C-alpha atoms as a printed R data frame, in Angstrom:
    type eleno elety resid chain resno        x        y      z
1   ATOM     1    CA   MET     A     1 -125.813  -90.100 22.828
2   ATOM     2    CA   LYS     A     2 -125.313  -90.017 19.085
3   ATOM     3    CA   ILE     A     3 -121.920  -89.110 17.669
4   ATOM     4    CA   ILE     A     4 -123.213  -85.911 16.044
5   ATOM     5    CA   GLU     A     5 -124.623  -84.754 19.381
6   ATOM     6    CA   LYS     A     6 -121.308  -85.522 21.094
7   ATOM     7    CA   ILE     A     7 -119.341  -83.517 18.524
8   ATOM     8    CA   ALA     A     8 -121.809  -80.620 18.755
9   ATOM     9    CA   LEU     A     9 -121.580  -80.687 22.563
10  ATOM    10    CA   ILE     A    10 -117.774  -80.592 22.426
11  ATOM    11    CA   LEU     A    11 -117.819  -77.666 19.964
12  ATOM    12    CA   TYR     A    12 -120.465  -75.833 21.970
13  ATOM    13    CA   SER     A    13 -118.500  -76.319 25.202
14  ATOM    14    CA   ASN     A    14 -115.294  -75.050 23.613
15  ATOM    15    CA   ILE     A    15 -117.001  -71.966 22.198
16  ATOM    16    CA   ILE     A    16 -118.593  -71.161 25.565
17  ATOM    17    CA   LEU     A    17 -115.194  -71.659 27.245
18  ATOM    18    CA   ILE     A    18 -113.486  -69.261 24.814
19  ATOM    19    CA   LEU     A    19 -116.245  -66.648 25.217
20  ATOM    20    CA   SER     A    20 -116.046  -66.948 29.008
21  ATOM    21    CA   VAL     A    21 -112.259  -66.510 29.010
22  ATOM    22    CA   ILE     A    22 -112.555  -63.477 26.729
23  ATOM    23    CA   ALA     A    23 -115.262  -61.970 28.985
24  ATOM    24    CA   CYS     A    24 -113.046  -62.470 32.058
25  ATOM    25    CA   LEU     A    25 -110.024  -60.928 30.302
26  ATOM    26    CA   LEU     A    26 -112.126  -57.912 29.274
27  ATOM    27    CA   ILE     A    27 -113.526  -57.450 32.798
28  ATOM    28    CA   PHE     A    28 -110.087  -57.601 34.429
29  ATOM    29    CA   GLY     A    29 -108.729  -55.187 31.825
30  ATOM    30    CA   TRP     A    30 -106.115  -57.631 30.523
31  ATOM    31    CA   LEU     A    31 -107.551  -57.474 27.011
32  ATOM    32    CA   ASP     A    32 -108.368  -54.310 25.112
33  ATOM    33    CA   ILE     A    33 -111.999  -54.151 24.024
34  ATOM    34    CA   ASN     A    34 -111.004  -52.414 20.764
35  ATOM    35    CA   ILE     A    35 -108.983  -55.477 19.704
36  ATOM    36    CA   VAL     A    36 -111.952  -57.785 20.306
37  ATOM    37    CA   GLN     A    37 -114.284  -55.354 18.531
38  ATOM    38    CA   SER     A    38 -112.072  -55.124 15.444
39  ATOM    39    CA   LEU     A    39 -111.645  -58.938 15.340
40  ATOM    40    CA   ILE     A    40 -115.422  -59.508 15.512
41  ATOM    41    CA   LYS     A    41 -116.016  -56.798 12.899
42  ATOM    42    CA   THR     A    42 -113.486  -58.436 10.559
43  ATOM    43    CA   LEU     A    43 -115.055  -61.877 10.986
44  ATOM    44    CA   ILE     A    44 -118.588  -60.620 10.330
45  ATOM    45    CA   ILE     A    45 -117.680  -58.450  7.321
46  ATOM    46    CA   SER     A    46 -115.743  -61.237  5.586
47  ATOM    47    CA   GLU     A    47 -118.142  -63.181  3.369
48  ATOM    48    CA   THR     A    48 -116.719  -66.655  4.011
49  ATOM    49    CA   SER     A    49 -116.337  -66.329  7.770
50  ATOM    50    CA   SER     A    50 -119.781  -64.721  8.156
51  ATOM    51    CA   LYS     A    51 -121.402  -67.716  6.374
52  ATOM    52    CA   ILE     A    52 -119.514  -70.158  8.615
53  ATOM    53    CA   ILE     A    53 -120.519  -68.236 11.748
54  ATOM    54    CA   LEU     A    54 -124.141  -68.119 10.553
55  ATOM    55    CA   GLY     A    55 -124.215  -71.876  9.860
56  ATOM    56    CA   VAL     A    56 -122.667  -72.756 13.225
57  ATOM    57    CA   SER     A    57 -125.038  -70.363 14.995
58  ATOM    58    CA   ILE     A    58 -128.109  -71.899 13.357
59  ATOM    59    CA   ILE     A    59 -126.937  -75.420 14.286
60  ATOM    60    CA   PHE     A    60 -126.389  -74.355 17.902
61  ATOM    61    CA   ILE     A    61 -129.803  -72.652 18.019
62  ATOM    62    CA   LEU     A    62 -131.501  -75.827 16.761
63  ATOM    63    CA   LEU     A    63 -129.546  -78.015 19.197
64  ATOM    64    CA   SER     A    64 -130.422  -75.676 22.073
65  ATOM    65    CA   ILE     A    65 -134.128  -75.815 21.178
66  ATOM    66    CA   ARG     A    66 -133.937  -79.613 20.974
67  ATOM    67    CA   CYS     A    67 -132.274  -79.860 24.384
68  ATOM    68    CA   ILE     A    68 -134.712  -77.449 26.023
69  ATOM    69    CA   PHE     A    69 -137.972  -78.843 24.626
70  ATOM    70    CA   PHE     A    70 -137.287  -82.490 23.790
71  ATOM    71    CA   ASP     A    71 -136.154  -85.248 26.105
72  ATOM    72    CA   PRO     A    72 -133.086  -86.978 24.641
73  ATOM    73    CA   THR     A    73 -134.004  -90.394 26.078
74  ATOM    74    CA   SER     A    74 -136.544  -92.323 24.089
75  ATOM    75    CA   LYS     A    75 -139.567  -93.993 25.633
76  ATOM    76    CA   LYS     A    76 -138.115  -97.374 24.706
77  ATOM    77    CA   GLU     A    77 -134.911  -96.625 26.637
78  ATOM    78    CA   LEU     A    78 -136.941  -95.553 29.672
79  ATOM    79    CA   LYS     A    79 -138.946  -98.785 29.586
80  ATOM    80    CA   GLU     A    80 -135.729 -100.801 29.374
81  ATOM    81    CA   LYS     A    81 -134.391  -99.006 32.434
82  ATOM    82    CA   GLN     A    82 -137.597  -99.579 34.404
83  ATOM    83    CA   GLY     A    83 -138.101 -103.250 33.677
84  ATOM    84    CA   VAL     A    84 -139.249 -105.815 31.150
85  ATOM    85    CA   LEU     A    85 -142.358 -105.238 29.069
86  ATOM    86    CA   LEU     A    86 -144.139 -108.451 28.120
87  ATOM    87    CA   ALA     A    87 -147.096 -108.553 25.746
88  ATOM    88    CA   ASN     A    88 -149.677 -111.191 24.914
89  ATOM    89    CA   ASP     A    89 -153.164 -111.312 23.358
90  ATOM    90    CA   ASN     A    90 -154.784 -109.929 26.514
91  ATOM    91    CA   GLY     A    91 -152.503 -106.922 26.948
92  ATOM    92    CA   LYS     A    92 -149.152 -105.865 28.333
93  ATOM    93    CA   LEU     A    93 -147.296 -106.583 31.558
94  ATOM    94    CA   MET     A    94 -144.409 -104.544 32.983
95  ATOM    95    CA   ILE     A    95 -142.174 -106.434 35.404
96  ATOM    96    CA   SER     A    96 -140.015 -103.889 37.181
97  ATOM    97    CA   LYS     A    97 -136.397 -104.408 38.136
98  ATOM    98    CA   GLU     A    98 -137.440 -103.806 41.731
99  ATOM    99    CA   THR     A    99 -139.790 -106.803 41.572
100 ATOM   100    CA   ILE     A   100 -136.983 -109.066 40.387
101 ATOM   101    CA   GLU     A   101 -134.658 -107.670 43.067
102 ATOM   102    CA   ASN     A   102 -137.303 -108.410 45.711
103 ATOM   103    CA   LEU     A   103 -137.606 -111.997 44.434
104 ATOM   104    CA   VAL     A   104 -133.839 -112.401 44.710
105 ATOM   105    CA   GLU     A   105 -133.845 -111.108 48.269
106 ATOM   106    CA   VAL     A   106 -136.743 -113.392 49.258
107 ATOM   107    CA   VAL     A   107 -134.889 -116.434 47.905
108 ATOM   108    CA   THR     A   108 -131.625 -115.394 49.559
109 ATOM   109    CA   LYS     A   109 -133.218 -114.788 52.949
110 ATOM   110    CA   GLU     A   110 -134.363 -118.424 53.010
111 ATOM   111    CA   TYR     A   111 -130.732 -119.288 53.743
112 ATOM   112    CA   LYS     A   112 -129.736 -118.818 57.381
113 ATOM   113    CA   MET     A   113 -126.089 -118.474 56.299
114 ATOM   114    CA   ALA     A   114 -126.889 -115.300 54.328
115 ATOM   115    CA   LYS     A   115 -126.983 -112.494 56.876
116 ATOM   116    CA   GLU     A   116 -127.328 -109.381 54.703
117 ATOM   117    CA   VAL     A   117 -128.426 -109.215 51.073
118 ATOM   118    CA   THR     A   118 -128.531 -106.536 48.408
119 ATOM   119    CA   SER     A   119 -129.206 -107.129 44.741
120 ATOM   120    CA   ARG     A   120 -129.140 -105.293 41.441
121 ATOM   121    CA   VAL     A   121 -130.780 -106.312 38.158
122 ATOM   122    CA   GLU     A   122 -129.612 -105.401 34.673
123 ATOM   123    CA   LEU     A   123 -131.568 -106.100 31.503
124 ATOM   124    CA   ASP     A   124 -130.163 -106.335 28.002
125 ATOM   125    CA   LYS     A   125 -132.005 -105.579 24.761
126 ATOM   126    CA   GLU     A   126 -133.255 -109.162 24.436
127 ATOM   127    CA   ASN     A   127 -134.819 -108.941 27.932
128 ATOM   128    CA   ASN     A   128 -132.208 -111.290 29.362
129 ATOM   129    CA   VAL     A   129 -131.825 -110.783 33.077
130 ATOM   130    CA   ASN     A   130 -128.424 -110.369 34.721
131 ATOM   131    CA   ILE     A   131 -128.556 -110.432 38.504
132 ATOM   132    CA   PHE     A   132 -125.849 -109.165 40.842
133 ATOM   133    CA   VAL     A   133 -126.134 -110.243 44.477
134 ATOM   134    CA   ASN     A   134 -124.027 -108.945 47.369
135 ATOM   135    CA   ILE     A   135 -124.204 -110.988 50.548
136 ATOM   136    CA   VAL     A   136 -122.675 -111.159 53.977
137 ATOM   137    CA   VAL     A   137 -122.373 -114.720 55.255
138 ATOM   138    CA   GLY     A   138 -121.662 -116.440 58.524
139 ATOM   139    CA   ALA     A   139 -118.042 -117.429 59.136
140 ATOM   140    CA   ASP     A   140 -118.853 -121.155 59.115
141 ATOM   141    CA   THR     A   141 -120.549 -121.008 55.676
142 ATOM   142    CA   ILE     A   142 -119.252 -123.112 52.798
143 ATOM   143    CA   ILE     A   143 -119.324 -120.305 50.258
144 ATOM   144    CA   LYS     A   144 -118.925 -122.433 47.129
145 ATOM   145    CA   ASP     A   145 -121.922 -124.623 47.989
146 ATOM   146    CA   LEU     A   146 -124.036 -121.674 49.095
147 ATOM   147    CA   SER     A   147 -123.350 -119.664 45.932
148 ATOM   148    CA   ALA     A   148 -124.001 -122.588 43.555
149 ATOM   149    CA   ASP     A   149 -127.274 -123.444 45.293
150 ATOM   150    CA   LEU     A   150 -128.279 -119.799 45.507
151 ATOM   151    CA   GLN     A   151 -127.594 -119.210 41.812
152 ATOM   152    CA   ASN     A   152 -129.778 -122.161 40.827
153 ATOM   153    CA   LYS     A   153 -132.615 -121.214 43.171
154 ATOM   154    CA   ILE     A   154 -132.593 -117.573 42.042
155 ATOM   155    CA   LYS     A   155 -132.667 -118.590 38.361
156 ATOM   156    CA   ASN     A   156 -135.499 -121.055 38.972
157 ATOM   157    CA   LYS     A   157 -137.551 -118.637 41.109
158 ATOM   158    CA   VAL     A   158 -137.291 -115.786 38.587
159 ATOM   159    CA   LYS     A   159 -138.149 -118.139 35.712
160 ATOM   160    CA   GLU     A   160 -141.069 -119.660 37.612
161 ATOM   161    CA   THR     A   161 -142.466 -116.334 38.809
162 ATOM   162    CA   THR     A   162 -141.874 -114.035 35.824
163 ATOM   163    CA   ASP     A   163 -141.175 -116.411 32.897
164 ATOM   164    CA   LEU     A   164 -137.975 -114.473 32.201
165 ATOM   165    CA   GLU     A   165 -134.687 -116.141 31.336
166 ATOM   166    CA   VAL     A   166 -131.891 -115.328 33.759
167 ATOM   167    CA   LYS     A   167 -128.670 -115.125 31.809
168 ATOM   168    CA   GLU     A   168 -126.413 -115.049 34.854
169 ATOM   169    CA   VAL     A   169 -126.455 -114.667 38.611
170 ATOM   170    CA   ASN     A   170 -123.260 -113.080 39.902
171 ATOM   171    CA   ILE     A   171 -122.673 -113.368 43.643
172 ATOM   172    CA   THR     A   172 -120.224 -111.256 45.597
173 ATOM   173    CA   VAL     A   173 -119.532 -112.278 49.165
174 ATOM   174    CA   LYS     A   174 -118.742 -108.977 50.860
175 ATOM   175    CA   LYS     A   175 -117.574 -110.495 54.121
176 ATOM   176    CA   ALA     A   176 -117.952 -113.391 56.499
177 ATOM   177    CA   ILE     A   177 -119.017 -112.526 60.027
178 ATOM   178    CA   GLN     A   178 -118.801 -114.511 63.223
179 ATOM   179    CA   GLU     A   179 -122.142 -114.917 64.921
180 ATOM   180    CA   LYS     A   180 -122.299 -113.730 68.508
181 ATOM   181    CA   GLN     A   181 -122.508 -116.447 71.142
182 ATOM   182    CA   THR     A   182 -125.520 -116.183 73.433
183 ATOM   183    CA   ASN     A   183 -124.029 -118.311 76.218
184 ATOM   184    CA   ILE     A   184 -124.247 -116.513 79.548
185 ATOM   185    CA   GLU     A   185 -121.599 -117.414 82.100
186 ATOM   186    CA   LYS     A   186 -122.646 -117.775 85.741
């Protein structure tokens, strides 16, 4: 959100808050309506304050129309949130974040030590891929070796499949679980 929009939103919110408090005070009878009426009349009759009120009102009207009829997020921002758009002489290709996440999960599931896997993909403005993987591993897993191997395989698989550069693969081991023994005693 642009700084001007933030300032306008703060001003708009404060004005609505003040008007709401005044309306509540009038309804409960804690504020005399004649006082409010004379204050408003004084502000509108005064030349300087009436011009300020008019200018602020016009700005708020324009901002309200913009918010109602125009989407504040640009199409470029939406594309960045959805995935990576690649273009060549033959056309365009959109690789969604979900596709990259599925690739990560396919690679991770090749490891028997990785029991549960979830992943999240973030893209920066240069279409660099940052991957965040959460896994649950078996208790006998050597986590350092698994994570190093997994990071390399994920980077290579994404590069090979999508031709995108993976900037980093961040792995979080959520927990280590003991596998249940299937030995049946007689």
